[in-house]
Amino acid sequence: MKKLFLALFMLSLFLVSCGEKKDEGTKETLKETVTKKVNQSLLKKEIEKMQETLPQELGGGLVLTAVEFTDNNVVYSLKDKVNKKDLYDTSEESLKTVKTQMLQTVRSQFGDSFQEMLDTKVGLKYIYKDKNDEHIMDLIFTTEDLANAK
């Protein structure tokens, strides 16, 4: 495990010369960039392990069908095996409430490791489909959304 971590660390140092540009136009420190790259590599490995356990029943007819790392987001695909799309309230107000509640749930699920997740600099995306595989909604949490949930 130490060799793997050291290899990932060295690879990160090689890939990152002096940091990357942040969205605000400032530069990340080398430490921030390396931490992000190492954590993302470890995250990808955890996602690969998680994929082996899918599909996974979550209760209430909800099934986690896929987890992947795409476009700097951990993407969770969920399917409601019981209900159709028309039973969901996807109004802007309802989605805002659901997003706020889910953000608090995500925060509490990570607990003490929430800061480590923030250091990874990835967002979260939840894709919901109904029993007929019709798209219901996407809930997207940017790194800023997650940071503001502290």
CSV table of N, CA and C in Angstrom, one decimal:
chain,number,residue,atom,x,y,z
A,1,MET,N,0.8,-1.2,0.0
A,1,MET,CA,0.0,0.0,0.0
A,1,MET,C,0.9,1.3,0.0
A,2,LYS,N,2.0,1.2,0.8
A,2,LYS,CA,2.9,2.4,0.8
A,2,LYS,C,3.5,2.6,-0.5
A,3,LYS,N,3.8,1.5,-1.2
A,3,LYS,CA,4.4,1.7,-2.6
A,3,LYS,C,3.4,2.3,-3.5
A,4,LEU,N,2.2,1.9,-3.4
A,4,LEU,CA,1.1,2.4,-4.3
A,4,LEU,C,1.0,3.9,-4.0
A,5,PHE,N,0.9,4.3,-2.7
A,5,PHE,CA,0.7,5.7,-2.4
A,5,PHE,C,1.9,6.5,-2.8
A,6,LEU,N,3.1,5.9,-2.7
A,6,LEU,CA,4.4,6.6,-3.1
A,6,LEU,C,4.3,6.8,-4.6
A,7,ALA,N,3.9,5.8,-5.3
A,7,ALA,CA,3.9,5.8,-6.8
A,7,ALA,C,2.9,6.9,-7.2
A,8,LEU,N,1.7,6.9,-6.6
A,8,LEU,CA,0.7,7.9,-6.9
A,8,LEU,C,1.2,9.3,-6.6
A,9,PHE,N,1.9,9.4,-5.5
A,9,PHE,CA,2.5,10.7,-5.1
A,9,PHE,C,3.5,11.2,-6.1
A,10,MET,N,4.4,10.3,-6.5
A,10,MET,CA,5.4,10.7,-7.5
A,10,MET,C,4.8,11.0,-8.8
A,11,LEU,N,3.8,10.3,-9.2
A,11,LEU,CA,3.1,10.5,-10.5
A,11,LEU,C,2.4,11.9,-10.4
A,12,SER,N,1.8,12.2,-9.3
A,12,SER,CA,1.2,13.5,-9.1
A,12,SER,C,2.2,14.6,-9.2
A,13,LEU,N,3.3,14.4,-8.6
A,13,LEU,CA,4.4,15.5,-8.7
A,13,LEU,C,4.8,15.7,-10.1
A,14,PHE,N,4.9,14.6,-10.9
A,14,PHE,CA,5.3,14.7,-12.3
A,14,PHE,C,4.3,15.4,-13.1
A,15,LEU,N,3.0,15.1,-12.9
A,15,LEU,CA,1.9,15.7,-13.7
A,15,LEU,C,1.7,17.1,-13.4
A,16,VAL,N,2.1,17.5,-12.2
A,16,VAL,CA,1.8,18.9,-11.7
A,16,VAL,C,3.1,19.6,-11.5
A,17,SER,N,3.3,20.6,-12.3
A,17,SER,CA,4.6,21.3,-12.2
A,17,SER,C,4.6,22.3,-11.0
A,18,CYS,N,3.7,23.3,-11.1
A,18,CYS,CA,3.7,24.2,-10.0
A,18,CYS,C,2.2,24.6,-9.6
A,19,GLY,N,1.4,23.6,-9.7
A,19,GLY,CA,0.0,23.9,-9.4
A,19,GLY,C,-0.9,24.2,-10.6
A,20,GLU,N,-2.2,24.1,-10.4
A,20,GLU,CA,-3.1,24.4,-11.5
A,20,GLU,C,-3.9,25.7,-11.2
A,21,LYS,N,-4.5,26.2,-12.3
A,21,LYS,CA,-5.2,27.4,-12.1
A,21,LYS,C,-6.6,27.1,-11.5
A,22,LYS,N,-7.0,27.9,-10.5
A,22,LYS,CA,-8.3,27.7,-9.9
A,22,LYS,C,-9.3,28.5,-10.8
A,23,ASP,N,-10.6,28.2,-10.5
A,23,ASP,CA,-11.6,28.9,-11.2
A,23,ASP,C,-11.6,30.4,-11.1
A,24,GLU,N,-11.2,30.9,-9.9
A,24,GLU,CA,-11.1,32.3,-9.7
A,24,GLU,C,-9.9,33.0,-10.4
A,25,GLY,N,-9.1,32.3,-11.0
A,25,GLY,CA,-7.9,32.9,-11.7
A,25,GLY,C,-6.7,32.8,-10.9
A,26,THR,N,-6.8,32.4,-9.6
A,26,THR,CA,-5.6,32.3,-8.8
A,26,THR,C,-5.0,30.9,-9.0
A,27,LYS,N,-3.8,30.7,-8.6
A,27,LYS,CA,-3.2,29.4,-8.7
A,27,LYS,C,-3.3,28.6,-7.4
A,28,GLU,N,-3.5,27.3,-7.6
A,28,GLU,CA,-3.5,26.4,-6.4
A,28,GLU,C,-2.0,26.2,-6.0
A,29,THR,N,-1.8,26.0,-4.8
A,29,THR,CA,-0.4,25.7,-4.4
A,29,THR,C,-0.1,24.3,-4.8
A,30,LEU,N,1.2,24.0,-4.9
A,30,LEU,CA,1.6,22.6,-5.3
A,30,LEU,C,1.0,21.6,-4.3
A,31,LYS,N,0.9,21.9,-3.0
A,31,LYS,CA,0.4,21.0,-2.0
A,31,LYS,C,-1.1,20.8,-2.3
A,32,GLU,N,-1.9,21.8,-2.7
A,32,GLU,CA,-3.3,21.7,-3.0
A,32,GLU,C,-3.5,20.8,-4.2
A,33,THR,N,-2.7,21.0,-5.2
A,33,THR,CA,-2.8,20.3,-6.5
A,33,THR,C,-2.4,18.8,-6.2
A,34,VAL,N,-1.4,18.5,-5.5
A,34,VAL,CA,-0.9,17.1,-5.3
A,34,VAL,C,-2.0,16.4,-4.4
A,35,THR,N,-2.5,17.1,-3.4
A,35,THR,CA,-3.5,16.5,-2.5
A,35,THR,C,-4.7,16.1,-3.4
A,36,LYS,N,-5.2,17.1,-4.2
A,36,LYS,CA,-6.3,16.8,-5.1
A,36,LYS,C,-6.1,15.6,-6.0
A,37,LYS,N,-4.9,15.6,-6.7
A,37,LYS,CA,-4.7,14.5,-7.6
A,37,LYS,C,-4.6,13.1,-6.9
A,38,VAL,N,-3.9,13.1,-5.8
A,38,VAL,CA,-3.8,11.8,-5.0
A,38,VAL,C,-5.1,11.4,-4.6
A,39,ASN,N,-5.9,12.3,-4.0
A,39,ASN,CA,-7.3,11.9,-3.5
A,39,ASN,C,-8.2,11.5,-4.6
A,40,GLN,N,-8.1,12.1,-5.8
A,40,GLN,CA,-8.9,11.7,-6.9
A,40,GLN,C,-8.5,10.3,-7.4
A,41,SER,N,-7.2,10.0,-7.4
A,41,SER,CA,-6.8,8.7,-7.8
A,41,SER,C,-7.3,7.6,-6.9
A,42,LEU,N,-7.2,7.9,-5.6
A,42,LEU,CA,-7.8,7.0,-4.6
A,42,LEU,C,-9.3,6.8,-4.7
A,43,LEU,N,-10.0,7.9,-5.0
A,43,LEU,CA,-11.4,7.9,-5.2
A,43,LEU,C,-11.8,7.1,-6.4
A,44,LYS,N,-11.0,7.2,-7.5
A,44,LYS,CA,-11.3,6.3,-8.6
A,44,LYS,C,-11.2,4.9,-8.3
A,45,LYS,N,-10.2,4.5,-7.5
A,45,LYS,CA,-10.1,3.1,-7.1
A,45,LYS,C,-11.3,2.6,-6.2
A,46,GLU,N,-11.7,3.5,-5.3
A,46,GLU,CA,-12.9,3.2,-4.5
A,46,GLU,C,-14.2,3.0,-5.4
A,47,ILE,N,-14.3,3.8,-6.4
A,47,ILE,CA,-15.4,3.7,-7.3
A,47,ILE,C,-15.4,2.4,-8.0
A,48,GLU,N,-14.2,2.0,-8.5
A,48,GLU,CA,-14.1,0.7,-9.1
A,48,GLU,C,-14.6,-0.4,-8.2
A,49,LYS,N,-14.2,-0.4,-7.0
A,49,LYS,CA,-14.6,-1.4,-6.0
A,49,LYS,C,-16.1,-1.4,-5.8
A,50,MET,N,-16.7,-0.1,-5.7
A,50,MET,CA,-18.1,0.0,-5.5
A,50,MET,C,-18.9,-0.5,-6.7
A,51,GLN,N,-18.4,-0.4,-7.9
A,51,GLN,CA,-19.1,-0.8,-9.1
A,51,GLN,C,-19.3,-2.3,-9.1
A,52,GLU,N,-18.4,-3.0,-8.4
A,52,GLU,CA,-18.5,-4.5,-8.3
A,52,GLU,C,-19.7,-4.9,-7.5
A,53,THR,N,-20.2,-4.0,-6.6
A,53,THR,CA,-21.4,-4.4,-5.7
A,53,THR,C,-22.7,-3.9,-6.3
A,54,LEU,N,-22.7,-3.4,-7.5
A,54,LEU,CA,-24.0,-2.9,-8.1
A,54,LEU,C,-24.7,-3.9,-9.0
A,55,PRO,N,-26.0,-3.8,-9.1
A,55,PRO,CA,-26.9,-2.8,-8.5
A,55,PRO,C,-27.1,-3.1,-7.0
A,56,GLN,N,-27.4,-2.0,-6.4
A,56,GLN,CA,-27.6,-2.1,-4.9
A,56,GLN,C,-28.9,-1.5,-4.5
A,57,GLU,N,-29.7,-2.2,-3.8
A,57,GLU,CA,-31.0,-1.8,-3.3
A,57,GLU,C,-30.8,-0.8,-2.2
A,58,LEU,N,-31.5,0.4,-2.3
A,58,LEU,CA,-31.3,1.4,-1.3
A,58,LEU,C,-32.6,1.5,-0.4
A,59,GLY,N,-33.6,0.8,-0.8
A,59,GLY,CA,-34.9,0.8,0.0
A,59,GLY,C,-35.9,1.7,-0.7
A,60,GLY,N,-37.2,1.4,-0.5
A,60,GLY,CA,-38.3,2.2,-1.0
A,60,GLY,C,-38.3,2.1,-2.5
A,61,GLY,N,-37.8,1.0,-3.1
A,61,GLY,CA,-37.8,0.8,-4.6
A,61,GLY,C,-36.7,1.5,-5.3
A,62,LEU,N,-35.8,2.2,-4.6
A,62,LEU,CA,-34.7,2.9,-5.2
A,62,LEU,C,-33.5,2.0,-5.3
A,63,VAL,N,-32.9,2.0,-6.5
A,63,VAL,CA,-31.7,1.2,-6.7
A,63,VAL,C,-30.6,2.0,-7.3
A,64,LEU,N,-29.4,1.8,-6.7
A,64,LEU,CA,-28.2,2.4,-7.2
A,64,LEU,C,-27.7,1.5,-8.3
A,65,THR,N,-27.7,2.1,-9.6
A,65,THR,CA,-27.4,1.2,-10.7
A,65,THR,C,-26.0,1.4,-11.2
A,66,ALA,N,-25.4,2.6,-11.0
A,66,ALA,CA,-24.0,2.9,-11.5
A,66,ALA,C,-23.4,4.0,-10.7
A,67,VAL,N,-22.1,3.9,-10.6
A,67,VAL,CA,-21.3,5.0,-10.0
A,67,VAL,C,-20.0,5.1,-10.9
A,68,GLU,N,-19.7,6.4,-11.2
A,68,GLU,CA,-18.6,6.6,-12.1
A,68,GLU,C,-18.0,8.0,-11.8
A,69,PHE,N,-16.8,8.1,-12.3
A,69,PHE,CA,-16.1,9.4,-12.1
A,69,PHE,C,-16.0,10.0,-13.5
A,70,THR,N,-16.8,11.1,-13.8
A,70,THR,CA,-16.8,11.7,-15.1
A,70,THR,C,-16.8,13.2,-14.9
A,71,ASP,N,-16.0,13.9,-15.7
A,71,ASP,CA,-16.0,15.4,-15.7
A,71,ASP,C,-15.8,16.0,-14.4
A,72,ASN,N,-14.9,15.4,-13.6
A,72,ASN,CA,-14.6,15.9,-12.3
A,72,ASN,C,-15.8,15.8,-11.3
A,73,ASN,N,-16.7,14.8,-11.5
A,73,ASN,CA,-17.8,14.6,-10.7
A,73,ASN,C,-17.9,13.1,-10.4
A,74,VAL,N,-18.3,12.8,-9.2
A,74,VAL,CA,-18.8,11.4,-8.9
A,74,VAL,C,-20.2,11.3,-9.3
A,75,VAL,N,-20.6,10.5,-10.2
A,75,VAL,CA,-21.9,10.4,-10.8
A,75,VAL,C,-22.6,9.1,-10.3
A,76,TYR,N,-23.7,9.3,-9.5
A,76,TYR,CA,-24.5,8.2,-9.0
A,76,TYR,C,-25.8,8.1,-9.9
A,77,SER,N,-26.0,7.0,-10.5
A,77,SER,CA,-27.2,6.8,-11.3
A,77,SER,C,-28.2,5.9,-10.4
A,78,LEU,N,-29.4,6.4,-10.3
A,78,LEU,CA,-30.4,5.8,-9.4
A,78,LEU,C,-31.7,5.5,-10.2
A,79,LYS,N,-32.3,4.4,-9.9
A,79,LYS,CA,-33.6,4.1,-10.6
A,79,LYS,C,-34.6,3.8,-9.6
A,80,ASP,N,-35.8,4.3,-9.8
A,80,ASP,CA,-37.0,4.0,-9.0
A,80,ASP,C,-37.7,2.9,-9.7
A,81,LYS,N,-37.6,1.7,-9.1
A,81,LYS,CA,-38.2,0.5,-9.7
A,81,LYS,C,-39.8,0.5,-9.5
A,82,VAL,N,-40.3,1.4,-8.7
A,82,VAL,CA,-41.7,1.3,-8.4
A,82,VAL,C,-42.5,2.4,-9.1
A,83,ASN,N,-42.0,3.6,-9.1
A,83,ASN,CA,-42.8,4.8,-9.6
A,83,ASN,C,-42.4,5.2,-11.0
A,84,LYS,N,-43.4,5.9,-11.6
A,84,LYS,CA,-43.2,6.5,-12.9
A,84,LYS,C,-42.8,8.0,-12.7
A,85,LYS,N,-42.3,8.6,-13.7
A,85,LYS,CA,-41.8,10.0,-13.7
A,85,LYS,C,-42.9,11.0,-13.2
A,86,ASP,N,-44.2,10.7,-13.6
A,86,ASP,CA,-45.2,11.7,-13.3
A,86,ASP,C,-45.6,11.8,-11.9
A,87,LEU,N,-45.1,10.9,-11.0
A,87,LEU,CA,-45.3,11.0,-9.6
A,87,LEU,C,-44.3,11.9,-8.9
A,88,TYR,N,-43.3,12.4,-9.6
A,88,TYR,CA,-42.3,13.2,-9.0
A,88,TYR,C,-42.6,14.7,-9.2
A,89,ASP,N,-42.4,15.5,-8.2
A,89,ASP,CA,-42.6,17.0,-8.3
A,89,ASP,C,-41.2,17.5,-8.6
A,90,THR,N,-41.0,17.9,-9.9
A,90,THR,CA,-39.7,18.4,-10.3
A,90,THR,C,-39.8,19.9,-10.5
A,91,SER,N,-40.6,20.6,-9.8
A,91,SER,CA,-40.7,22.0,-9.9
A,91,SER,C,-39.4,22.6,-9.3
A,92,GLU,N,-39.1,23.8,-9.7
A,92,GLU,CA,-37.9,24.5,-9.3
A,92,GLU,C,-37.8,24.6,-7.7
A,93,GLU,N,-38.9,24.9,-7.1
A,93,GLU,CA,-39.0,25.0,-5.7
A,93,GLU,C,-38.8,23.7,-5.0
A,94,SER,N,-39.4,22.6,-5.5
A,94,SER,CA,-39.2,21.3,-5.0
A,94,SER,C,-37.8,20.8,-5.1
A,95,LEU,N,-37.2,21.0,-6.3
A,95,LEU,CA,-35.8,20.6,-6.5
A,95,LEU,C,-34.8,21.4,-5.6
A,96,LYS,N,-35.1,22.6,-5.3
A,96,LYS,CA,-34.3,23.4,-4.4
A,96,LYS,C,-34.3,22.8,-3.0
A,97,THR,N,-35.5,22.4,-2.6
A,97,THR,CA,-35.7,21.8,-1.2
A,97,THR,C,-35.0,20.5,-1.2
A,98,VAL,N,-35.2,19.7,-2.2
A,98,VAL,CA,-34.5,18.3,-2.2
A,98,VAL,C,-33.0,18.5,-2.2
A,99,LYS,N,-32.5,19.4,-3.0
A,99,LYS,CA,-31.1,19.7,-3.1
A,99,LYS,C,-30.5,20.1,-1.7
A,100,THR,N,-31.2,21.0,-1.0
A,100,THR,CA,-30.8,21.4,0.3
A,100,THR,C,-30.8,20.2,1.3
A,101,GLN,N,-31.8,19.4,1.3
A,101,GLN,CA,-31.9,18.3,2.2
A,101,GLN,C,-30.8,17.2,1.8
A,102,MET,N,-30.6,17.0,0.6
A,102,MET,CA,-29.5,16.0,0.2
A,102,MET,C,-28.1,16.5,0.5
A,103,LEU,N,-27.9,17.8,0.4
A,103,LEU,CA,-26.6,18.4,0.8
A,103,LEU,C,-26.3,18.2,2.2
A,104,GLN,N,-27.3,18.3,3.1
A,104,GLN,CA,-27.1,18.1,4.5
A,104,GLN,C,-26.9,16.6,4.8
A,105,THR,N,-27.6,15.7,4.0
A,105,THR,CA,-27.4,14.3,4.2
A,105,THR,C,-26.0,13.9,3.8
A,106,VAL,N,-25.5,14.4,2.6
A,106,VAL,CA,-24.2,14.2,2.2
A,106,VAL,C,-23.2,14.6,3.3
A,107,ARG,N,-23.4,15.8,3.8
A,107,ARG,CA,-22.5,16.3,4.8
A,107,ARG,C,-22.4,15.4,6.0
A,108,SER,N,-23.6,15.0,6.5
A,108,SER,CA,-23.6,14.1,7.7
A,108,SER,C,-23.1,12.7,7.4
A,109,GLN,N,-23.3,12.2,6.2
A,109,GLN,CA,-22.7,10.9,5.8
A,109,GLN,C,-21.2,10.9,5.8
A,110,PHE,N,-20.6,11.9,5.4
A,110,PHE,CA,-19.1,12.0,5.3
A,110,PHE,C,-18.5,12.2,6.7
A,111,GLY,N,-19.3,12.9,7.6
A,111,GLY,CA,-18.9,13.2,8.9
A,111,GLY,C,-17.5,13.8,9.0
A,112,ASP,N,-16.6,13.2,9.7
A,112,ASP,CA,-15.3,13.8,10.0
A,112,ASP,C,-14.4,13.8,8.7
A,113,SER,N,-14.8,13.0,7.7
A,113,SER,CA,-14.0,12.9,6.5
A,113,SER,C,-14.5,13.9,5.4
A,114,PHE,N,-15.4,14.8,5.8
A,114,PHE,CA,-16.0,15.7,4.8
A,114,PHE,C,-14.9,16.6,4.3
A,115,GLN,N,-13.9,17.1,5.1
A,115,GLN,CA,-12.9,18.0,4.6
A,115,GLN,C,-12.0,17.2,3.6
A,116,GLU,N,-11.7,16.0,3.8
A,116,GLU,CA,-11.0,15.2,2.9
A,116,GLU,C,-11.7,15.2,1.5
A,117,MET,N,-13.0,15.0,1.6
A,117,MET,CA,-13.7,15.0,0.3
A,117,MET,C,-13.6,16.4,-0.4
A,118,LEU,N,-13.7,17.5,0.4
A,118,LEU,CA,-13.5,18.8,-0.2
A,118,LEU,C,-12.2,19.0,-0.8
A,119,ASP,N,-11.1,18.4,-0.2
A,119,ASP,CA,-9.8,18.5,-0.7
A,119,ASP,C,-9.6,17.8,-2.1
A,120,THR,N,-10.5,16.8,-2.3
A,120,THR,CA,-10.5,16.1,-3.6
A,120,THR,C,-10.9,16.9,-4.7
A,121,LYS,N,-11.7,18.0,-4.5
A,121,LYS,CA,-12.1,19.0,-5.5
A,121,LYS,C,-13.0,18.3,-6.6
A,122,VAL,N,-13.9,17.5,-6.2
A,122,VAL,CA,-14.8,16.9,-7.1
A,122,VAL,C,-16.3,17.2,-6.7
A,123,GLY,N,-17.1,17.3,-7.6
A,123,GLY,CA,-18.5,17.5,-7.4
A,123,GLY,C,-19.3,16.2,-7.3
A,124,LEU,N,-20.6,16.3,-7.0
A,124,LEU,CA,-21.4,15.1,-7.0
A,124,LEU,C,-22.6,15.3,-7.9
A,125,LYS,N,-23.0,14.3,-8.6
A,125,LYS,CA,-24.1,14.4,-9.5
A,125,LYS,C,-25.0,13.1,-9.3
A,126,TYR,N,-26.3,13.3,-9.1
A,126,TYR,CA,-27.2,12.2,-8.9
A,126,TYR,C,-28.2,12.3,-10.1
A,127,ILE,N,-28.3,11.2,-10.8
A,127,ILE,CA,-29.2,11.1,-12.0
A,127,ILE,C,-30.3,10.1,-11.6
A,128,TYR,N,-31.5,10.6,-11.6
A,128,TYR,CA,-32.7,9.7,-11.2
A,128,TYR,C,-33.5,9.4,-12.5
A,129,LYS,N,-33.8,8.1,-12.5
A,129,LYS,CA,-34.7,7.6,-13.6
A,129,LYS,C,-35.9,6.8,-13.0
A,130,ASP,N,-37.0,6.8,-13.7
A,130,ASP,CA,-38.1,6.0,-13.2
A,130,ASP,C,-38.1,4.6,-13.6
A,131,LYS,N,-39.1,3.8,-13.3
A,131,LYS,CA,-39.1,2.4,-13.6
A,131,LYS,C,-39.1,2.1,-15.1
A,132,ASN,N,-39.4,3.0,-15.9
A,132,ASN,CA,-39.3,2.8,-17.4
A,132,ASN,C,-38.1,3.4,-18.0
A,133,ASP,N,-37.1,3.7,-17.1
A,133,ASP,CA,-35.8,4.3,-17.5
A,133,ASP,C,-36.0,5.7,-18.1
A,134,GLU,N,-37.1,6.4,-17.8
A,134,GLU,CA,-37.2,7.8,-18.2
A,134,GLU,C,-36.5,8.7,-17.2
A,135,HIS,N,-35.9,9.7,-17.7
A,135,HIS,CA,-35.1,10.6,-16.9
A,135,HIS,C,-36.1,11.4,-16.0
A,136,ILE,N,-35.8,11.5,-14.7
A,136,ILE,CA,-36.7,12.3,-13.8
A,136,ILE,C,-36.0,13.6,-13.5
A,137,MET,N,-34.8,13.5,-13.0
A,137,MET,CA,-34.0,14.7,-12.6
A,137,MET,C,-32.6,14.4,-12.4
A,138,ASP,N,-31.8,15.5,-12.4
A,138,ASP,CA,-30.4,15.5,-12.1
A,138,ASP,C,-30.2,16.4,-10.9
A,139,LEU,N,-29.5,16.0,-9.9
A,139,LEU,CA,-29.1,16.9,-8.8
A,139,LEU,C,-27.6,17.0,-8.8
A,140,ILE,N,-27.1,18.2,-9.0
A,140,ILE,CA,-25.7,18.5,-9.2
A,140,ILE,C,-25.2,19.3,-8.0
A,141,PHE,N,-24.1,18.9,-7.4
A,141,PHE,CA,-23.5,19.6,-6.3
A,141,PHE,C,-22.1,20.0,-6.7
A,142,THR,N,-21.9,21.2,-7.0
A,142,THR,CA,-20.5,21.7,-7.3
A,142,THR,C,-19.6,21.7,-6.1
A,143,THR,N,-18.3,21.8,-6.4
A,143,THR,CA,-17.4,21.9,-5.2
A,143,THR,C,-17.7,23.1,-4.3
A,144,GLU,N,-18.3,24.2,-4.9
A,144,GLU,CA,-18.7,25.3,-4.1
A,144,GLU,C,-19.9,25.0,-3.3
A,145,ASP,N,-20.9,24.3,-3.8
A,145,ASP,CA,-22.0,23.9,-3.0
A,145,ASP,C,-21.6,23.0,-1.8
A,146,LEU,N,-20.7,22.1,-2.1
A,146,LEU,CA,-20.2,21.3,-1.0
A,146,LEU,C,-19.4,22.0,0.0
A,147,ALA,N,-18.6,23.0,-0.4
A,147,ALA,CA,-17.8,23.8,0.5
A,147,ALA,C,-18.7,24.7,1.4
A,148,ASN,N,-19.8,25.1,0.8
A,148,ASN,CA,-20.8,26.0,1.6
A,148,ASN,C,-21.6,25.2,2.6
A,149,ALA,N,-21.6,23.9,2.5
A,149,ALA,CA,-22.4,23.0,3.4
A,149,ALA,C,-21.6,22.8,4.7
A,150,LYS,N,-20.4,23.3,4.8
A,150,LYS,CA,-19.6,23.1,6.0
A,150,LYS,C,-20.3,23.5,7.3
